[in-house]
Short mmCIF file of C-alpha atoms and ligand atoms in Angstrom, two decimals:
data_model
loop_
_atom_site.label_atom_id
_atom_site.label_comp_id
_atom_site.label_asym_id
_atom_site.label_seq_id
_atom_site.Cartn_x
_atom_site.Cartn_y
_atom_site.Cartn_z
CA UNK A 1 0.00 0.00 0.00
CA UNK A 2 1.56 3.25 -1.23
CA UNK A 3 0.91 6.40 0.92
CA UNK A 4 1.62 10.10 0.20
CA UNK A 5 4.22 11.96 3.11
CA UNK A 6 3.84 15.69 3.26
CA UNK A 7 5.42 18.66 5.26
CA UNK A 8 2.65 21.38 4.75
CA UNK A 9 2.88 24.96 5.11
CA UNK A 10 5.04 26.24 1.62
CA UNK A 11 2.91 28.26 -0.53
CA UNK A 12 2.05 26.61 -3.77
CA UNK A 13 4.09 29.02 -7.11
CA UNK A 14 4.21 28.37 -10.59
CA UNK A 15 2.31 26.63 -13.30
CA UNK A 16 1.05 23.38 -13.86
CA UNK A 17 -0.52 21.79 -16.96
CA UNK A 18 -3.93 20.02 -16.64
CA UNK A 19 -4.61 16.77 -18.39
CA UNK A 20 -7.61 15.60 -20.30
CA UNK A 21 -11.05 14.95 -18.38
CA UNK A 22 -10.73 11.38 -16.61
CA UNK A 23 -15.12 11.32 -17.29
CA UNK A 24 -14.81 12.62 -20.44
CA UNK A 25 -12.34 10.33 -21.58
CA UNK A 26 -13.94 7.14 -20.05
CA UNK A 27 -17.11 7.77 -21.96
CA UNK A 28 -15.07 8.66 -25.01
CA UNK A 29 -12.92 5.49 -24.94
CA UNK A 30 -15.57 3.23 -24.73
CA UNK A 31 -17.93 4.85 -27.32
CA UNK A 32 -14.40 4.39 -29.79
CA UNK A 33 -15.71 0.75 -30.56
CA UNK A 34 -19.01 1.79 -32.24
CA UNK A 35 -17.20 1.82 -34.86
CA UNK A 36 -15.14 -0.97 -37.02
CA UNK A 37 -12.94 2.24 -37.77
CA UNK A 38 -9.69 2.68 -36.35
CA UNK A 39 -10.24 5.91 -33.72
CA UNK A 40 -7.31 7.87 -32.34
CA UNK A 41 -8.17 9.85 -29.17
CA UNK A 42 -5.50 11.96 -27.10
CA UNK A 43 -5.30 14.09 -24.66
CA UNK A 44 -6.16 11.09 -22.41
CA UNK A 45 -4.95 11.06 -18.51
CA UNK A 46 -2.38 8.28 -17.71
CA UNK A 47 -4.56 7.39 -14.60
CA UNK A 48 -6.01 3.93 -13.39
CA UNK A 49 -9.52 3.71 -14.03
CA UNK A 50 -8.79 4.62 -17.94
CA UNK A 51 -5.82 1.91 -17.90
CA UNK A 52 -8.51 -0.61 -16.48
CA UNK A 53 -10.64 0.65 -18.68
CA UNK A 54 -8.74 0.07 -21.54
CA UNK A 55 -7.78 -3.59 -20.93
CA UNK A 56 -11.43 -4.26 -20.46
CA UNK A 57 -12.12 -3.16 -23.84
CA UNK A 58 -8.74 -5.07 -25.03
CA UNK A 59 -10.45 -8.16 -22.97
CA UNK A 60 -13.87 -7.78 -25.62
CA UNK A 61 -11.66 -8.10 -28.46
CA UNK A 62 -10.79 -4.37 -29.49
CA UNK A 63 -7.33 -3.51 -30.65
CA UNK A 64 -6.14 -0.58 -28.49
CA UNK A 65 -2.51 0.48 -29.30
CA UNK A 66 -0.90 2.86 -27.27
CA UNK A 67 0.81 5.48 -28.80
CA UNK A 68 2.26 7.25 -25.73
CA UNK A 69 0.94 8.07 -22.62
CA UNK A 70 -1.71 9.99 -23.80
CA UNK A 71 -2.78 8.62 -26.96
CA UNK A 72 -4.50 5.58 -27.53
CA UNK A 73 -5.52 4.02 -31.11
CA UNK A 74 -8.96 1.91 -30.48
CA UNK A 75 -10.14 -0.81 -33.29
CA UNK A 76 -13.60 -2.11 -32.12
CA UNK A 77 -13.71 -4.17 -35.73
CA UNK A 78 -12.46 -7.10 -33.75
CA UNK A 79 -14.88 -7.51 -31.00
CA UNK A 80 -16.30 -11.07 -30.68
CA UNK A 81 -17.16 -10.83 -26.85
CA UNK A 82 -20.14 -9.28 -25.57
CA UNK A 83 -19.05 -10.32 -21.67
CA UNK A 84 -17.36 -7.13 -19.68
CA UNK A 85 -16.12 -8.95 -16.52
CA UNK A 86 -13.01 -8.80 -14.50
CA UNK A 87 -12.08 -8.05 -10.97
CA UNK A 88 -11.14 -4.55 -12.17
CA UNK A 89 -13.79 -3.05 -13.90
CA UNK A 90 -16.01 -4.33 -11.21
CA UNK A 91 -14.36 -1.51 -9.40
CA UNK A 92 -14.61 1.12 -12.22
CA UNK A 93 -17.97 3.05 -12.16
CA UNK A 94 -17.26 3.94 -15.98
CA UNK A 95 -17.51 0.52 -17.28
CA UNK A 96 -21.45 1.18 -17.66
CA UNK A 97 -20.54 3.15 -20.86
CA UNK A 98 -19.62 -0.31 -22.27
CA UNK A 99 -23.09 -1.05 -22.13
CA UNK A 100 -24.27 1.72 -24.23
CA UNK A 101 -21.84 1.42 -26.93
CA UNK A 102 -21.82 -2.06 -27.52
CA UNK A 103 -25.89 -2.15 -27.10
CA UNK A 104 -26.17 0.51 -29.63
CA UNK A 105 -23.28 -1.40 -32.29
CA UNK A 106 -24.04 -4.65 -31.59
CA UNK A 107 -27.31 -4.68 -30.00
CA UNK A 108 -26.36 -7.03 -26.85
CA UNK A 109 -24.32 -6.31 -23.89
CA UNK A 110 -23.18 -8.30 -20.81
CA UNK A 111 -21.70 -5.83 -18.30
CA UNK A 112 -21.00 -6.58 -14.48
CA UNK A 113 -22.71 -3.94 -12.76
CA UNK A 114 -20.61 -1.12 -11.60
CA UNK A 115 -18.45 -0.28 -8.78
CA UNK A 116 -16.70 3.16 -8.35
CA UNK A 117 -15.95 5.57 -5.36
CA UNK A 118 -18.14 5.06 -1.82
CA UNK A 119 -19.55 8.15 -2.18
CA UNK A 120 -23.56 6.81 -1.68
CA UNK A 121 -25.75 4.45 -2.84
CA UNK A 122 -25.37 5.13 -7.22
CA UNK A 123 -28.72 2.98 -8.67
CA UNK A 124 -28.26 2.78 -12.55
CA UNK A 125 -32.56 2.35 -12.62
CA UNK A 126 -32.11 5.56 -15.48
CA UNK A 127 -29.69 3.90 -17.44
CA UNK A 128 -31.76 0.72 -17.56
CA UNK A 129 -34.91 2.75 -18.31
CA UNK A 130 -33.56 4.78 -20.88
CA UNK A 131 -32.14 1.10 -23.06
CA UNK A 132 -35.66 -0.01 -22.18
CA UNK A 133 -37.34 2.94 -23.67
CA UNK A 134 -35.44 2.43 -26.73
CA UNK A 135 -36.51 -0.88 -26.88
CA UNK A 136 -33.97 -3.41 -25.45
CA UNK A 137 -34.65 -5.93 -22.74
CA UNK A 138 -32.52 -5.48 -19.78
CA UNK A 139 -31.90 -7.99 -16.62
CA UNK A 140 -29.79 -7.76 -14.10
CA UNK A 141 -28.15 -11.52 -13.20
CA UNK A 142 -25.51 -13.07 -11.08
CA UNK A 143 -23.89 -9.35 -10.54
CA UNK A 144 -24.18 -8.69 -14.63
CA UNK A 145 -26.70 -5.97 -15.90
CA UNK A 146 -27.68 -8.16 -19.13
CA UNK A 147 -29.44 -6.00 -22.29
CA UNK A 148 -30.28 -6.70 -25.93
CA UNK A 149 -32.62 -5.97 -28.28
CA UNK A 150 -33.47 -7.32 -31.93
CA UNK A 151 -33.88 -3.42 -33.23
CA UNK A 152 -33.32 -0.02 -31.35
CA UNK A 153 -36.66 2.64 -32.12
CA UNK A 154 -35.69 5.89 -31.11
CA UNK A 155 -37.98 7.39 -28.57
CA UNK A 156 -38.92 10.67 -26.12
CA UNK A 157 -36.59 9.58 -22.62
CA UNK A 158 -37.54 12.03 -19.39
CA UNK A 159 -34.79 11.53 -17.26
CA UNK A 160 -36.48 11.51 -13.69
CA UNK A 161 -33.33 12.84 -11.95
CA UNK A 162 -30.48 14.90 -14.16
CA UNK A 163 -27.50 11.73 -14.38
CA UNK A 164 -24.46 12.41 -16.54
CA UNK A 165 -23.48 8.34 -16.55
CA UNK A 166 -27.67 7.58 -17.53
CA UNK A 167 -27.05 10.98 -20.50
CA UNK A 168 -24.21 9.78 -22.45
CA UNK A 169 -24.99 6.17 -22.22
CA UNK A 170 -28.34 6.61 -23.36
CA UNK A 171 -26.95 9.12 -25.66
CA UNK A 172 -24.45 6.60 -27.09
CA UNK A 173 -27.24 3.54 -27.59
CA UNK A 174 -29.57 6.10 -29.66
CA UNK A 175 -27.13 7.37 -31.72
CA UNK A 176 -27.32 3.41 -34.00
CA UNK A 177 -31.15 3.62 -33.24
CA UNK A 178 -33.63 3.85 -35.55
CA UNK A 179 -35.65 7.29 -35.68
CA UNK A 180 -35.27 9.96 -33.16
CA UNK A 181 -34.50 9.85 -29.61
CA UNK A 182 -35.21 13.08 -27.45
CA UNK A 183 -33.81 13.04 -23.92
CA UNK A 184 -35.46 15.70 -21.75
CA UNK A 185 -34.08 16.91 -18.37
CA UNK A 186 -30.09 15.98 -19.77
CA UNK A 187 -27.07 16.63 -17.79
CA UNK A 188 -25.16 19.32 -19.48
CA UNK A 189 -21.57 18.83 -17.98
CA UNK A 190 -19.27 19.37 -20.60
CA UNK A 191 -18.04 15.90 -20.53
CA UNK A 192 -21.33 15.07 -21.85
CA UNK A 193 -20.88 18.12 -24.59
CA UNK A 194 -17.52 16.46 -25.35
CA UNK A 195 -18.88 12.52 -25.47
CA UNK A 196 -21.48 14.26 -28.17
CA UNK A 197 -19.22 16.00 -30.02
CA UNK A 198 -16.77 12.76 -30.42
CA UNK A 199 -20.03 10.86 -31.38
CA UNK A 200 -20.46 13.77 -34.16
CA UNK A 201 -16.92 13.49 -35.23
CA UNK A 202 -17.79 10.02 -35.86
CA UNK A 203 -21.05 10.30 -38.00
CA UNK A 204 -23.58 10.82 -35.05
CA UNK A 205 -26.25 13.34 -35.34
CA UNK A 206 -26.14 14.34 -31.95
CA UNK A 207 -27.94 18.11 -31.23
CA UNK A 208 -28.55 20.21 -28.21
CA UNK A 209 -25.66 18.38 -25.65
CA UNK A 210 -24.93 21.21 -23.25
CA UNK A 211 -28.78 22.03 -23.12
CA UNK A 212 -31.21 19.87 -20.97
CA UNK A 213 -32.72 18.33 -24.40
CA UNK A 214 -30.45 16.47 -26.60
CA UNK A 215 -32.14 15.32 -29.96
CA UNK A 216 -30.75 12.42 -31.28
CA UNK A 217 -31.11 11.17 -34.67
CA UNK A 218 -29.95 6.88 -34.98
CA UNK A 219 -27.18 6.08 -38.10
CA UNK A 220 -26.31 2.60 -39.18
CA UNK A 221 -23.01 2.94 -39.44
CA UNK A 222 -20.33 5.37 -37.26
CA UNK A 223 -16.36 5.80 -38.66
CA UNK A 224 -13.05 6.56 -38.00
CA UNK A 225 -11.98 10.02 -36.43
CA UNK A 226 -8.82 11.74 -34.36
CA UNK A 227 -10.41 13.39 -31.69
CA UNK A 228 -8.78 15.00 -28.30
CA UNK A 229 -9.98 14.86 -24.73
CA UNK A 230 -11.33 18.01 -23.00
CA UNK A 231 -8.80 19.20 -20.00
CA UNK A 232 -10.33 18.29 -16.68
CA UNK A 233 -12.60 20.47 -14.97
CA UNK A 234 -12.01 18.66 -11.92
CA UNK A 235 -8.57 18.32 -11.72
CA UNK A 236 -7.91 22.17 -12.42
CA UNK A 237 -10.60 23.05 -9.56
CA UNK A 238 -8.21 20.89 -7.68
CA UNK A 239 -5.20 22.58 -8.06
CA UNK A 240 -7.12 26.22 -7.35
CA UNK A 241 -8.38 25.30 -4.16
CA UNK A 242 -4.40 24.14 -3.38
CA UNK A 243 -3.57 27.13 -4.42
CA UNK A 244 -6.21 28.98 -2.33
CA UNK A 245 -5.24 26.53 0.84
CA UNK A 246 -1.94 27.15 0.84
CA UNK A 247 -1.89 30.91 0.35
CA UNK A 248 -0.47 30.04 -3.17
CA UNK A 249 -0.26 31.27 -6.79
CA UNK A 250 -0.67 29.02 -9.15
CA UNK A 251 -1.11 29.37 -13.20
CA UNK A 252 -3.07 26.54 -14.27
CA UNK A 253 -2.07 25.81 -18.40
CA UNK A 254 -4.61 23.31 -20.55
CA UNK A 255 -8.12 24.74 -18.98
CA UNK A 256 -11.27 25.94 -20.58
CA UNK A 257 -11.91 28.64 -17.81
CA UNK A 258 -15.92 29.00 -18.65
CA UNK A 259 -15.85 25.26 -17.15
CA UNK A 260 -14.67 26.05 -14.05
CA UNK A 261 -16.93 29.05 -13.00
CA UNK A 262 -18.73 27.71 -10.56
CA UNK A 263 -15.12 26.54 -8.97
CA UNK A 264 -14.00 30.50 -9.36
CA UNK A 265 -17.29 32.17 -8.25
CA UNK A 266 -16.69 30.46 -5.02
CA UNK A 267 -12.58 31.23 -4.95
CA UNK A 268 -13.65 34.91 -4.95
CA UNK A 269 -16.28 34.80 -2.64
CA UNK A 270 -13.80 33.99 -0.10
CA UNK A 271 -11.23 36.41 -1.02
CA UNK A 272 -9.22 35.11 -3.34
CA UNK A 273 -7.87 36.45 -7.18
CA UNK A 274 -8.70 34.47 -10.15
CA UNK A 275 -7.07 36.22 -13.72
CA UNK A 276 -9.10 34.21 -16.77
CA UNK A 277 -6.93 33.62 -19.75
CA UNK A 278 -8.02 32.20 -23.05
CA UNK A 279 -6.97 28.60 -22.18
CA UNK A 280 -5.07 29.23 -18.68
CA UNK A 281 -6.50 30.69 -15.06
CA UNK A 282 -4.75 32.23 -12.40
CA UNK A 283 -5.32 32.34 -9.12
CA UNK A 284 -3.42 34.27 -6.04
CA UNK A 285 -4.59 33.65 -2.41
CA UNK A 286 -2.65 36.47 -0.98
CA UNK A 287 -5.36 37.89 1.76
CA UNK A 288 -7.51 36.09 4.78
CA UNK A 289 -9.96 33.62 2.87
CA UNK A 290 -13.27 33.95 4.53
CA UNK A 291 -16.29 31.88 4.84
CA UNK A 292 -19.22 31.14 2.47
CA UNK A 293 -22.07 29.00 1.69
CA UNK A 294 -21.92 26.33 -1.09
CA UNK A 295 -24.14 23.67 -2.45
CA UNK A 296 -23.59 21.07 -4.61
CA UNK A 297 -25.34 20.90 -7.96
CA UNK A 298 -25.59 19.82 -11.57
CA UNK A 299 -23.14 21.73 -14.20
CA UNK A 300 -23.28 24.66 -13.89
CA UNK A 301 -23.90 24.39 -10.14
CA UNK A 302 -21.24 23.70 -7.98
CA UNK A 303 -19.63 19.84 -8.84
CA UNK A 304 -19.94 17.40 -6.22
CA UNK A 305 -16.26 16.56 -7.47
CA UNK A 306 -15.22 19.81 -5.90
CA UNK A 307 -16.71 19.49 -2.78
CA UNK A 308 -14.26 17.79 0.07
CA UNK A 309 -11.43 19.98 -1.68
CA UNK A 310 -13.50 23.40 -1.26
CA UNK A 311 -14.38 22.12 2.71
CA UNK A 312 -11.14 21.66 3.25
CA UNK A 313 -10.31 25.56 2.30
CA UNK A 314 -13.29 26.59 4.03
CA UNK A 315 -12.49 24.48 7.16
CA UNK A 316 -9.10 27.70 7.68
CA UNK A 317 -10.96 29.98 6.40
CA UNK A 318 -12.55 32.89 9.15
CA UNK A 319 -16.31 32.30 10.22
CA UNK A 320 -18.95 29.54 9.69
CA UNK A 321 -19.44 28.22 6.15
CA UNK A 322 -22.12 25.40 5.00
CA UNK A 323 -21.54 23.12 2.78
CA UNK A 324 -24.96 21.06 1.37
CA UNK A 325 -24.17 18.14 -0.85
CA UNK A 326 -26.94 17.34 -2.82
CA UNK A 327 -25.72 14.77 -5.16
CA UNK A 328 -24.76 12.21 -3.42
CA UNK A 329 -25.76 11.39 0.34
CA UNK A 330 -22.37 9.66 1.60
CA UNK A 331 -19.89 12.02 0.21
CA UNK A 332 -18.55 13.45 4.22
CA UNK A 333 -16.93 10.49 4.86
CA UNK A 334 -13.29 12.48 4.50
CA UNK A 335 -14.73 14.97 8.00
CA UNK A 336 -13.76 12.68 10.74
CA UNK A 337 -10.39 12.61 9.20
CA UNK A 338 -10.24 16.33 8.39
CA UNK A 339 -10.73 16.43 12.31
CA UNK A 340 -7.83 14.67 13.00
CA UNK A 341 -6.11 17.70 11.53
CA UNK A 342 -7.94 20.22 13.92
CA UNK A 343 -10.86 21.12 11.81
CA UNK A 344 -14.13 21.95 13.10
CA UNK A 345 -16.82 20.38 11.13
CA UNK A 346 -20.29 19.35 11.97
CA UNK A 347 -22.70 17.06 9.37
CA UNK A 348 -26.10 17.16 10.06
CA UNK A 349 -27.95 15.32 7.36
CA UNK A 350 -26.17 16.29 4.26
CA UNK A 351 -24.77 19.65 5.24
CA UNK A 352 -21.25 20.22 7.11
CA UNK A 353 -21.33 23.24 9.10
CA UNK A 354 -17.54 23.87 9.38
CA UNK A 355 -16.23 26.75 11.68
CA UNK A 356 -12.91 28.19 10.53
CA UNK A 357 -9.91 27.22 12.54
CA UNK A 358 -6.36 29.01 11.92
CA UNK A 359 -4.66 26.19 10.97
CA UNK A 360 -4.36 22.35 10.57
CA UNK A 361 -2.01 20.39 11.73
CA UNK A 362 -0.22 17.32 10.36
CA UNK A 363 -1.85 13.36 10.74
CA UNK A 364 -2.15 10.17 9.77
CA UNK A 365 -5.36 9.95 7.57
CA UNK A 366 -6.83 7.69 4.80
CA UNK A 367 -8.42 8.81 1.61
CA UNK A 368 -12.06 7.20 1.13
CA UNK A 369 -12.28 7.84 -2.06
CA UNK A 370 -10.98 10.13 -4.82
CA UNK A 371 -11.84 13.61 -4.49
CA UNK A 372 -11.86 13.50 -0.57
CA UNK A 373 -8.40 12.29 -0.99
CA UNK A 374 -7.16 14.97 -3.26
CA UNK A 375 -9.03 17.04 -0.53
CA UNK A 376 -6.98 15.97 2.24
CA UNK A 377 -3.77 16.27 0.72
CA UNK A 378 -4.91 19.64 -0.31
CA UNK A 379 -5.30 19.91 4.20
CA UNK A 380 -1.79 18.33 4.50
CA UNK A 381 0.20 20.84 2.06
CA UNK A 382 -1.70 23.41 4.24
CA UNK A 383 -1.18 21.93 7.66
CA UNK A 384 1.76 22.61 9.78
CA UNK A 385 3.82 19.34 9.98
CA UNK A 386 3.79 15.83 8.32
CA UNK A 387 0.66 14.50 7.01
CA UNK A 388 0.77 10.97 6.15
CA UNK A 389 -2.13 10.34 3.32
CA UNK A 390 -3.29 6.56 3.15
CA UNK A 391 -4.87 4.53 0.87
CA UNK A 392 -3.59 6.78 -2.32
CA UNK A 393 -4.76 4.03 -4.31
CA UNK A 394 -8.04 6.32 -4.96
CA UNK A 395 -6.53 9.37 -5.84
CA UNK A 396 -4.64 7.63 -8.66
CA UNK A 397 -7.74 6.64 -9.90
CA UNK A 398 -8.05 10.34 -11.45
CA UNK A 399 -5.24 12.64 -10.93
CA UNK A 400 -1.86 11.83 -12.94
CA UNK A 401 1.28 12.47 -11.75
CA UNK A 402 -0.49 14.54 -8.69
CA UNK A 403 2.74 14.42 -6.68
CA UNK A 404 4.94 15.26 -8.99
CA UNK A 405 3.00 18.59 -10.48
CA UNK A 406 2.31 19.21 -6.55
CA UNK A 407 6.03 19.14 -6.36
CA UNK A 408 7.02 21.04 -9.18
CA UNK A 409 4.90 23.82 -7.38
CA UNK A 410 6.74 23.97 -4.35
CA UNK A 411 5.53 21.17 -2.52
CA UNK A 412 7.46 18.90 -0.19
CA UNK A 413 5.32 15.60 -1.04
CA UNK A 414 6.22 12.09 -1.59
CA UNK A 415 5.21 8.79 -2.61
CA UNK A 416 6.53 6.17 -0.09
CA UNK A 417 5.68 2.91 0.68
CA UNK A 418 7.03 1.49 3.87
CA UNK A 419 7.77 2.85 7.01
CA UNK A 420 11.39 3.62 7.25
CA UNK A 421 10.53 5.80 3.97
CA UNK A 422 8.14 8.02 5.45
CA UNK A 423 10.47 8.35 8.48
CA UNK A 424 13.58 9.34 6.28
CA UNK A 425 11.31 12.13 4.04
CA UNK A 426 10.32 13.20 7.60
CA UNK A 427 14.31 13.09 8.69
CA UNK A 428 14.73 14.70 5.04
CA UNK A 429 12.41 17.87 5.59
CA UNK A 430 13.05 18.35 9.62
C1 EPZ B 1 -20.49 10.89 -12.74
O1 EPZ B 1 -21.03 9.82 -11.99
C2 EPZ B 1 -19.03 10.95 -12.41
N1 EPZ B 1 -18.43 9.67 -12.74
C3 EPZ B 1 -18.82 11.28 -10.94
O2 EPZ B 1 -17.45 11.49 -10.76
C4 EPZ B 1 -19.56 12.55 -10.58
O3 EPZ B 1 -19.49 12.75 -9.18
C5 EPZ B 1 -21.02 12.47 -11.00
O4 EPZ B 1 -21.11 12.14 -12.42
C6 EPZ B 1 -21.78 13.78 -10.79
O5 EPZ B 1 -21.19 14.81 -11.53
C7 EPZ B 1 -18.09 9.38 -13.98
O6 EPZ B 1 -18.26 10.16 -14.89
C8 EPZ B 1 -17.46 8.05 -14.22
P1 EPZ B 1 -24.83 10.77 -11.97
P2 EPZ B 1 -22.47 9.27 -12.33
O7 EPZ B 1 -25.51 9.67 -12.71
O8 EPZ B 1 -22.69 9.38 -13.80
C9 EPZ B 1 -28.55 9.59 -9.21
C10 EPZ B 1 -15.38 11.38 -9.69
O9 EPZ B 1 -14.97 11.73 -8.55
N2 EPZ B 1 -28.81 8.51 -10.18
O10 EPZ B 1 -24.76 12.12 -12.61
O11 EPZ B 1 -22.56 7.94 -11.71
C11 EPZ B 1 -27.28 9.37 -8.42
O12 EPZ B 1 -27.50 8.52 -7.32
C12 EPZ B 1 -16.71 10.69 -9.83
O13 EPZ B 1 -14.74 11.54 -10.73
C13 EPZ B 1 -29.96 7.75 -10.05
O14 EPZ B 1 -30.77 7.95 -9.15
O15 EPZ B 1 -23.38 10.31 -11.57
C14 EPZ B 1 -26.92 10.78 -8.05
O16 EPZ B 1 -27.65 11.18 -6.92
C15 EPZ B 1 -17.31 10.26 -8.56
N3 EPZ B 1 -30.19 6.75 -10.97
C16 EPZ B 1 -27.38 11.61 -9.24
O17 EPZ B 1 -28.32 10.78 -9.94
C17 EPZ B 1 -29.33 6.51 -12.00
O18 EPZ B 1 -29.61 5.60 -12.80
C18 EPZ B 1 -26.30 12.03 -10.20
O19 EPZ B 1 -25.50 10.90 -10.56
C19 EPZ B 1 -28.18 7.30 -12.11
C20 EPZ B 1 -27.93 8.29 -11.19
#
């Protein structure tokens, strides 16, 4: 079990470049095989739940040749297997997108039903009603969410709650249906714009993504393109609450900064400078961050994704702030480690009331799942001492590299494994 060793307290300075959208790309990788076309996509994050990804779709059949680290050739013109199973992608969330490609190309898919971060209970019911409504049958057996269909009919999908995962899947099934498909009440995240536009790039007729309709209109057949990855939202919002948590300033390269608004809106509620550039944002905590109010919402609300990370700068921030996750109902579990540190957080029901201490100080914590991990290393660059980050295992699922850009930024953070190594970096930095 790897861990992360920090000595917080150094204001993050400089720039760092931010790679392609991790939920972008999944949905993008696995839509490549609608096609018997070979599909280059880059831009792609070197991080494991798109590696896993990747082999699962190598498993079916595909060709996938990697060019480099960020660039993948995908040839779905091989695919014999209609059986997604392996003790990986039972752990990947993503690997429901396998569903709607292969039930829209091939018209049968055998998925096991997904895993992903502990963040809540995450039904797929939408998913499975929007295949039905197109016409498939769809079962869920022995851990394996089962669905085929002799033709796909387009139809009118309401989407009871707004779901990225049920939008592009049902999304990617309609585009090889017959007719017209209109999904009402969409998610609009641009990962969604971006799995649309790729479908377009490949033949789709794909209209209104970004909008809470998206008309779709079915083709038989889908071809080759060379497409690249949006740069992730999440990632950057990341790095500019690091920036904001460590009294930093930080030029983030490789961003669309209309994505991240929400992210900034908040950054200068609470004092902080954000400079927009055309693909680059700045942002300089150089004053006393003070408290807000923040709920959690579908894009362009506030992302979930962002939440532990923004808690974590409101937690030394001055006053009482409120945080209300609405998204998903288990996504605190990173507060009774954020405590550990000397925060002051409360949950009641799905708000954490945090009052603003003046500092953290180092621990030994454990990440429960991505984003709360990211969040708590964003407390341990900011806490005085060593912070010991457990369980990194998540945060690789989605940030690449996320010690080393932390580093090149001024951080004192490593990657250690045993002990003795997290003794000698503490040795190292004393
Ligand atoms: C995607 O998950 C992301 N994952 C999540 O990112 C992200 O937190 C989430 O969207 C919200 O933005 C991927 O893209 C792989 P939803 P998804 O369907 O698609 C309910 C990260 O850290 N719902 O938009 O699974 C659901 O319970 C991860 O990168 C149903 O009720 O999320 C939730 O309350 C974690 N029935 C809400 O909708 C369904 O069939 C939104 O979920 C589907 C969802």
């Amino acid at each position: 079990m790897e861990q992360y060793v920090i000595k917080g307290g150094i204001p993050l300075v400089g720039e760092v470049e931010i790679g392609g959208a991790k939920n972008a790309a999944l949905a993008i990788l696995s839509a490549a095989i609608m096609t018997d076309e070979t599909v280059t996509i880059d831009n792609l994050p070197n991080v494991r739940d798109i590696n896993v990804l990747l082999d699962a779709i190598r498993e079916i059949g595909a060709q996938v040749q990697r060019v480099d680290a960020h660039t993948v050739k995908i040839n779905g013109s091989f695919i014999r297997d209609f059986n997604v199973d392996n003790e990986f992608i039972r752990k990947i969330r993503a690997s429901y997108y396998l569903i709607g490609a292969m039930l829209g190309k091939y018209k049968k898919a055998e998925v096991a039903l997904p895993g992903g971060c502990n963040i809540g209970s995450r039904p797929i019911d939408l998913h499975m009603k929007g295949f039905r409504a197109l016409g498939a049958t769809v079962d869920i057996e022995h851990g394996m969410l089962i669905a085929s269909a002799e033709r796909l009919k387009g139809t009118h999908i309401y989407l009871d709650k707004v779901s990225v995962g049920a939008t592009i899947n049902i999304m990617m099934a309609a585009s090889m249906a017959e007719g017209k498909t209109i999904i009402e009440n969409a998610a609009k995240e641009p990962h969604v714009v971006d799995v649309a536009n790729f479908l377009n790039s490949m033949g789709a007729n794909i209209r209104g993504a970004g909008t809470d309709v998206i008309r779709i209109v079915g083709v038989e057949k889908l071809h080759k393109t060379e497409y690249s990855v949006i740069p992730d939202q999440i990632e950057a919002g990341t790095f500019m609450f690091a920036a904001a948590a460590t009294k930093g300033d930080i030029m983030l390269k490789n961003v669309i900064p209309k994505h991240l608004e929400a992210t900034t809106a908040k950054l200068l509620e609470i004092g902080c400078e954000v400079e927009e550039f055309d693909d680059a944002v700045r942002v300089v905590a150089s004053k006393p961050l003070h408290h807000t109010q923040v709920t959690t919402l579908p894009y362009p609300g506030f992302p979930t994704d962002m939440q532990p990370q923004m808690a974590v700068v409101l937690g030394i921030a001055t006053g009482t702030s409120t945080v209300t996750e609405s998204i998903f109902e288990n996504r605190f579990k990173y507060v009774d480690e954020l405590t550990r540190m000397g925060a002051n957080i409360k949950v009641e029901s799905n708000i954490a009331i945090i009052n603003g201490v003046d500092r953290y100080t180092g621990a030994r914590v454990n990440a429960p799942d991505l984003r709360a991990g990211a969040a708590l290393v964003i407390a341990g660059l900011a806490a005085e001492g060593i912070t010991v980050v457990d369980d990194i295992y998540y945060i690789e699922r989605g940030y690449e590299d996320f010690e080393h850009k932390l580093s090149s930024l001024g951080a004192l953070i490593e990657k250690v494994s045993t002990e003795k190594e997290i003794k000698k970096f503490t040795l190292k930095v004393s």
